[in-house]
mmCIF file of C-alpha atoms in Angstrom:
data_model
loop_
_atom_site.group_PDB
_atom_site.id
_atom_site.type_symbol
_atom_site.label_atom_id
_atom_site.label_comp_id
_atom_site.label_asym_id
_atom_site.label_seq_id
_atom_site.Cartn_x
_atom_site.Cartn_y
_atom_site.Cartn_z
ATOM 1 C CA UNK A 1 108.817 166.180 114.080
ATOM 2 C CA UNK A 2 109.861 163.626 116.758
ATOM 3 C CA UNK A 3 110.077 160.759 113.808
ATOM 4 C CA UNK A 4 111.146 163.069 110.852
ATOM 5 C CA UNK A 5 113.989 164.436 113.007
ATOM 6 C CA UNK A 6 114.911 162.219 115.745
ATOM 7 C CA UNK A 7 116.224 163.231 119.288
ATOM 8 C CA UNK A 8 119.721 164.328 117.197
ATOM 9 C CA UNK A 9 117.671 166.667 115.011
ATOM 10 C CA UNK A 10 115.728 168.126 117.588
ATOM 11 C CA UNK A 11 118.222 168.985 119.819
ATOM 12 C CA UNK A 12 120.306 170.091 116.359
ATOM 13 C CA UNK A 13 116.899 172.455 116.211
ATOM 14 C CA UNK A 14 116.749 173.585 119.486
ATOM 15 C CA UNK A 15 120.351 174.905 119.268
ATOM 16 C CA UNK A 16 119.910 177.022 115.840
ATOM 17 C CA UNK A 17 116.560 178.378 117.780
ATOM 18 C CA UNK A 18 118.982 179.121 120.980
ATOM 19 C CA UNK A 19 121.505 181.340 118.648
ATOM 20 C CA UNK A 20 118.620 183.495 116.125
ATOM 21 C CA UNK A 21 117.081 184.457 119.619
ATOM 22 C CA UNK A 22 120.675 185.739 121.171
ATOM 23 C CA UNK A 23 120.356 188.035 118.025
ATOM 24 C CA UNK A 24 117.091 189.057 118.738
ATOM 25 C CA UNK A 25 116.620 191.931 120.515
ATOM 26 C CA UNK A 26 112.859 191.636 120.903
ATOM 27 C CA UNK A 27 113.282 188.093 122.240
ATOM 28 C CA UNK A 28 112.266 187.545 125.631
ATOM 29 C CA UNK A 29 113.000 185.903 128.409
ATOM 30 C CA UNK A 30 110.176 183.369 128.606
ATOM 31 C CA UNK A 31 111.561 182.497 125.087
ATOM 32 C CA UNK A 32 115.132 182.039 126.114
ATOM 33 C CA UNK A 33 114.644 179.923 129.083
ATOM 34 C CA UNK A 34 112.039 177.740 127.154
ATOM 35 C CA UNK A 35 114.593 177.128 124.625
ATOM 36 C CA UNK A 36 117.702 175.997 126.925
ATOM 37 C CA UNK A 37 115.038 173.838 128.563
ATOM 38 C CA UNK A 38 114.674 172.022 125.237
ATOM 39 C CA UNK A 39 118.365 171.746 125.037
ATOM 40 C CA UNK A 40 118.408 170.549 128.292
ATOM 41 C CA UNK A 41 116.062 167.860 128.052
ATOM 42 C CA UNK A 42 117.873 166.856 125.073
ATOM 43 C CA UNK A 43 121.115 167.257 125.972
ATOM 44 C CA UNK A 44 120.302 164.603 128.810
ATOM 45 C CA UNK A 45 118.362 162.540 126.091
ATOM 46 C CA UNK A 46 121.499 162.090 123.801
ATOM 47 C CA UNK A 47 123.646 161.311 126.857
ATOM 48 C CA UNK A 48 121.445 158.150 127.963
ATOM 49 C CA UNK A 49 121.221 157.003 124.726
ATOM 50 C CA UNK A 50 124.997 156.633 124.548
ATOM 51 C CA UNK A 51 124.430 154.893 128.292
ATOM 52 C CA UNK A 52 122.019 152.644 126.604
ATOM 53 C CA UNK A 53 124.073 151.500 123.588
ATOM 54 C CA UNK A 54 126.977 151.186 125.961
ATOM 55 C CA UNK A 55 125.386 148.701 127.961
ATOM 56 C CA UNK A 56 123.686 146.593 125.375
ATOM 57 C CA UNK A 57 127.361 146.085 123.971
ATOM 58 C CA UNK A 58 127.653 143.395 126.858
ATOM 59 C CA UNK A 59 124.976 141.393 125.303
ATOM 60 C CA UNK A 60 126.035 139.649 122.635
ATOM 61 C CA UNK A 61 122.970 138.532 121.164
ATOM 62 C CA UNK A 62 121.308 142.369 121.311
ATOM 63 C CA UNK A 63 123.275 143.307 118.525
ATOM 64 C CA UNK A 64 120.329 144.223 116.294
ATOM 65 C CA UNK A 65 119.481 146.278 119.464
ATOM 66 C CA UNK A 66 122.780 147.890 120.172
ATOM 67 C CA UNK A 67 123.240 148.806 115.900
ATOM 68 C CA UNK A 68 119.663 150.282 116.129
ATOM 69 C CA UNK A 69 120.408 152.438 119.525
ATOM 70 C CA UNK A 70 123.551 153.424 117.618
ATOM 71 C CA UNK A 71 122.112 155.056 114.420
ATOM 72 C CA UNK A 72 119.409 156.877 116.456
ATOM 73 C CA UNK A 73 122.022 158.750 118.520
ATOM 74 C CA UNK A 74 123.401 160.426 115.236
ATOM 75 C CA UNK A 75 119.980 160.384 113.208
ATOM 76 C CA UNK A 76 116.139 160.364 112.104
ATOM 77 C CA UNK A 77 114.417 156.816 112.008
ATOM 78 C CA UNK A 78 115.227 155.469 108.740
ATOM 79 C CA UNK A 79 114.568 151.543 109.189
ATOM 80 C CA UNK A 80 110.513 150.704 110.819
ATOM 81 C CA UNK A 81 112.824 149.092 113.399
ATOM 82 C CA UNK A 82 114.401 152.560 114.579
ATOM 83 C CA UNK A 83 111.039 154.183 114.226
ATOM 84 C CA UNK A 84 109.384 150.964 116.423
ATOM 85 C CA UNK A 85 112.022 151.917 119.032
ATOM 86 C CA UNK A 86 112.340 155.693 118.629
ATOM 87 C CA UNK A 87 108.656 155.550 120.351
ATOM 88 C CA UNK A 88 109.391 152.940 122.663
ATOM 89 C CA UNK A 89 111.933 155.331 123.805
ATOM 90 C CA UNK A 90 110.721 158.697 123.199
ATOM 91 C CA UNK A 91 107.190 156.990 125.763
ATOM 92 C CA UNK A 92 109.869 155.913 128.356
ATOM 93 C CA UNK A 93 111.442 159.229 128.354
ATOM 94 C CA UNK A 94 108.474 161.607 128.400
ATOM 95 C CA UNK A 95 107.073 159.668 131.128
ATOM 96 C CA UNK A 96 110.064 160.658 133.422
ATOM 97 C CA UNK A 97 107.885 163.646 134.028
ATOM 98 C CA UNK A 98 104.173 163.750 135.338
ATOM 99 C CA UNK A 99 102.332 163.117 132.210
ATOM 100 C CA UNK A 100 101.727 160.147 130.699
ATOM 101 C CA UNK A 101 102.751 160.577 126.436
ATOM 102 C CA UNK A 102 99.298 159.245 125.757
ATOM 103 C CA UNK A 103 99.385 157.701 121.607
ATOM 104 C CA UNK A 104 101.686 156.309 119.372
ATOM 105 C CA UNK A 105 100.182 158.790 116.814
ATOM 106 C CA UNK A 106 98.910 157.177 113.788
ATOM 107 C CA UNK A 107 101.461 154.549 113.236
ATOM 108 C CA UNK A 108 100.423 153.301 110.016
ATOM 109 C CA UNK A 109 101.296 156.826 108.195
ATOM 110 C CA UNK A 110 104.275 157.460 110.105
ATOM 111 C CA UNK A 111 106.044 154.033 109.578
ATOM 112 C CA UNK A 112 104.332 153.070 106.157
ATOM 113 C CA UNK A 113 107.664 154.907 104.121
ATOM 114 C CA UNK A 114 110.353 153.140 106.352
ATOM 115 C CA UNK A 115 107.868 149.801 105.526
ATOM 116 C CA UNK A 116 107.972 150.324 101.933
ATOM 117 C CA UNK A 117 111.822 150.968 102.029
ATOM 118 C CA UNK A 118 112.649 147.770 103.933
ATOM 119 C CA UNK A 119 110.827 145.568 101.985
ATOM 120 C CA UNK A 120 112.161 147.196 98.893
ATOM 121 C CA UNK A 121 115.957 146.769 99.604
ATOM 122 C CA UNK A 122 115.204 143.509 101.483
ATOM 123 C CA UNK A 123 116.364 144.561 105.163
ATOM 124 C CA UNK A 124 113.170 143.347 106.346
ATOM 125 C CA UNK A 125 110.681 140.415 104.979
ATOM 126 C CA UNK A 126 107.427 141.456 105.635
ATOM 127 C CA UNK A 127 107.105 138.303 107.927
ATOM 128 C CA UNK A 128 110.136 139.832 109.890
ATOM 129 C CA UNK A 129 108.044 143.313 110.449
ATOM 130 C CA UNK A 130 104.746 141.136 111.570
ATOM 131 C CA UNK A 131 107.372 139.659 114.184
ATOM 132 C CA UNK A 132 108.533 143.161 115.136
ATOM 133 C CA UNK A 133 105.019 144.235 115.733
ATOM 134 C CA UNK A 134 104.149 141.171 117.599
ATOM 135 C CA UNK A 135 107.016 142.177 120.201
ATOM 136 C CA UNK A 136 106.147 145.751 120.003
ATOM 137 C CA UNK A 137 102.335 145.241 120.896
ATOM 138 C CA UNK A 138 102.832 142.349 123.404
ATOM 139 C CA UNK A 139 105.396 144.598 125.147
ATOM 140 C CA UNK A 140 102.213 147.288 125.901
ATOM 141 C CA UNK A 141 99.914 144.027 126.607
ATOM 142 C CA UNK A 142 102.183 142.922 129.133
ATOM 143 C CA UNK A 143 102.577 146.099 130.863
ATOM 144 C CA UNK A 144 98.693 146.686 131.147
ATOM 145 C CA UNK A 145 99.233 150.433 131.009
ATOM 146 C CA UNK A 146 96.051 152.340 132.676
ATOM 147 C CA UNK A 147 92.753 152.944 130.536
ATOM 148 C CA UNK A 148 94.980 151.401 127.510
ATOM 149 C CA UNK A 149 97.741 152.688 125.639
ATOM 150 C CA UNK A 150 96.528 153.984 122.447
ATOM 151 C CA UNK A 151 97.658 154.667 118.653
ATOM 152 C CA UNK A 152 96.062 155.598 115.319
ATOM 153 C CA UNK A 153 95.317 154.269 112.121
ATOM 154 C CA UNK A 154 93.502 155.103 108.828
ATOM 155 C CA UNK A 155 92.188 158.625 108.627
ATOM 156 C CA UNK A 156 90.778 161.269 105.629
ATOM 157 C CA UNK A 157 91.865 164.590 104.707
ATOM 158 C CA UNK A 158 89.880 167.352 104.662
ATOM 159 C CA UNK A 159 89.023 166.768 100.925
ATOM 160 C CA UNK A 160 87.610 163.448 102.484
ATOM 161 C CA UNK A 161 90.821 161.629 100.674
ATOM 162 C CA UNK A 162 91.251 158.585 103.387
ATOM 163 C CA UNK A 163 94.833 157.269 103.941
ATOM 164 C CA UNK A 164 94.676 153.565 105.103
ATOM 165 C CA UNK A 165 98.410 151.760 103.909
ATOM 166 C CA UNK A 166 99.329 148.569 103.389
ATOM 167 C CA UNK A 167 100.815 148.931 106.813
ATOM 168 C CA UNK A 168 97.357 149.376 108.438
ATOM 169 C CA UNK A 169 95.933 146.358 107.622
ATOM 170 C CA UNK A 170 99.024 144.231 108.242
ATOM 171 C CA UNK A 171 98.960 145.996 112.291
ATOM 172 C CA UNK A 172 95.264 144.895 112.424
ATOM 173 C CA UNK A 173 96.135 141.647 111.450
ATOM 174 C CA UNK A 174 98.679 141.244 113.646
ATOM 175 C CA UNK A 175 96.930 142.606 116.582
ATOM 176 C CA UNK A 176 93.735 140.559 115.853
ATOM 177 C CA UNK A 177 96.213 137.280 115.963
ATOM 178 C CA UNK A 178 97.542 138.205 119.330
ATOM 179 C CA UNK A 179 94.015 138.282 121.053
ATOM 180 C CA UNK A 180 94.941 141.134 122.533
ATOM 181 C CA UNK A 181 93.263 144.877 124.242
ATOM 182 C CA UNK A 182 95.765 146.787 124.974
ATOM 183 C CA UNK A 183 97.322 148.360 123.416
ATOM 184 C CA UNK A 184 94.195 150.045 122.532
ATOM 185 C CA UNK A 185 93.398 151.081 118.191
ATOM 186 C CA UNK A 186 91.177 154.464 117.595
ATOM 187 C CA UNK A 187 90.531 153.449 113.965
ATOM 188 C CA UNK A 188 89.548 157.140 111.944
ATOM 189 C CA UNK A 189 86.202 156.140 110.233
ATOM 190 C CA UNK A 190 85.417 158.444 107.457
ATOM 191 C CA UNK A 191 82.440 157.510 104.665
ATOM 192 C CA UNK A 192 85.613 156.938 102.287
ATOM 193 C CA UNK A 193 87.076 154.531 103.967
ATOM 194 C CA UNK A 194 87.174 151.204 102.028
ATOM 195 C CA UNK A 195 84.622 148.832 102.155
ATOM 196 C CA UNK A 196 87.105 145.920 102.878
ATOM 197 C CA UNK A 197 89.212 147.722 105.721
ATOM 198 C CA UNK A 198 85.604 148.558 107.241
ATOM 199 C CA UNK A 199 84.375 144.795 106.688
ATOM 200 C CA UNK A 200 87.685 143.527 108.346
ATOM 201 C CA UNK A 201 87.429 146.011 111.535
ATOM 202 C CA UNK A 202 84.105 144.656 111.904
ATOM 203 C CA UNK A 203 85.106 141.532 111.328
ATOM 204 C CA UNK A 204 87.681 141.603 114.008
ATOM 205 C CA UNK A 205 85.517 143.339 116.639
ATOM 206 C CA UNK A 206 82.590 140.284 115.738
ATOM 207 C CA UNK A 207 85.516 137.875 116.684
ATOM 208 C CA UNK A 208 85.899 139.186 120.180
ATOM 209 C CA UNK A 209 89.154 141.823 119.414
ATOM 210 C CA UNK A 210 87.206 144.521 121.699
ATOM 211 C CA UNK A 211 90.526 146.692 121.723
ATOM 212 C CA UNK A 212 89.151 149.176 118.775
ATOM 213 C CA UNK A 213 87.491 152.339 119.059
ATOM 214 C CA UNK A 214 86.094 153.978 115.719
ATOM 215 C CA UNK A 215 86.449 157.473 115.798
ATOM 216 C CA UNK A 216 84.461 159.619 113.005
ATOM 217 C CA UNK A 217 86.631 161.976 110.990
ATOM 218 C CA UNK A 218 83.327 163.323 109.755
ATOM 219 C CA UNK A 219 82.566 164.560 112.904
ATOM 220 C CA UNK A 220 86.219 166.410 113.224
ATOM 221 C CA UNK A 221 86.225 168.093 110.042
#
C-alpha cells in the first residue's frame, strides 16, 4: 500500500476511513483514535516533505532530487527513482519511533513495473538505474545499520509459479560489483526457481558476496 499509494494516498485513505466511522454508530473509540493517529502521522509526513523540497531548492545541482521530492508530495511512485526514495524516506520516517522498519520488501516485484516503464519511454537507460542502485545500496553499506538491513527478491506463489524479473538479476549484479554485505539479500528459493538465477546466486556467494541468505518458500507454503 505504502508504494501503490504513496504518503498522499494514504493519508487521502485515512481521511475517507475518519468520515464512514463518524457515521457509524457501532464504531468505537479504539477505532476513532487509531484513525486520527494515522492522520496525524501523516499529516506531519506531508508537512516535512514540503520542508524537504523547500530546502533542496537551494541546491542547484539537486534538482533531480528536489523534482522527485515534489511529485511524491502530491502522488504514488511512478518513476523507480520515486519508488528508490519513497523507501529511503518512508525507513527514515518510521524510525522516528522505537522500531526499526526492518526490509525493503521484495524490491524486485515492487519496482520491476516503474523499471519496465522507464526504460520504455526512455526516462531512464538501464545503465542510469544500475547507477541509482549503486547509490541506493552504498548509502545502507555506509551506514552499517545493525545485524544488516535487509530486502527481498525472487519468490513463488502458492501454485509454486516463481516471480524472479529482469530487475532481480540486474540488483544482484549490481550488488555483487559493489563487494558489498550490507545491505543484506534474503533470496526466496523455491524448486522453480530458474536454474540460471540459482547458478548465479551461487555463483556470487562462491566469489566471496556473503551478504545473501536463501530462504525456502517451500518451507512457508
Amino acid at each position: 500500500d505504502i508504494h501503490a499509494l504513496g504518503f498522499p494516498g494514504l493519508l487521502d485513505r485515512a481521511q475517507k476511513r475518519k468520515a464512514e466511522l463518524q457515521q457509524d454508530a457501532s464504531a468505537t473509540r479504539e477505532q476513532k483514535d487509531f484513525i486520527e493517529s494515522v492522520i496525524i502521522v501523516y499529516s506531519a509526513i506531508m508537512r516535512l516533505m514540503h520542508r524537504i523540497y523547500k530546502e533542496s531548492l537551494k541546491y542547484p545541482e539537486a534538482q533531480m532530487f528536489s523534482q522527485c521530492i515534489h511529485e511524491l508530495t502530491f502522488h504514488e511512485p511512478r518513476t523507480i527513482y520515486e519508488a528508490m526514495m519513497l523507501t529511503d524516506l518512508f525507513m527514515m520516517i518510521y524510525e522516528v519511533g522505537l522500531e526499526n522498519s526492518r526490509s525493503f520488501g521484495l524490491i524486485d516485484r515492487l519496482y520491476e513495473p516503474l523499471y519496465l516503464a522507464d526504460l520504455e519511454t526512455g526516462r531512464f537507460t538501464e545503465e542510469e538505474v544500475r547507477e541509482l542502485f549503486r547509490y541506493f545500496l552504498n548509502k545502507y553499506s555506509a551506514a552499517n545499520r545493525w545485524a544488516g538491513q535487509p530486502f527481498g527478491l525472487g519468490g513463488a506463489d502458492k501454485d509454486g509459479n516463481y516471480g524472479s524479473t529482469l530487475l532481480t538479476r540486474l540488483i544482484l549484479e549490481v550488488y555483487q560489483e559493489l563487494q558489498i554485505a550490507n545491505p543484506k539479500i534474503h533470496v526466496r528459493y523455491h524448486k522453480s526457481m530458474p536454474e540460471e538465477l540459482l547458478r548465479q546466486i551461487l555463483g556470487m556467494i562462491r566469489s566471496g558476496t556473503n551478504g545473501i541468505n536463501l530462504l525456502s518458500d517451500e518451507a512457508v507454503w
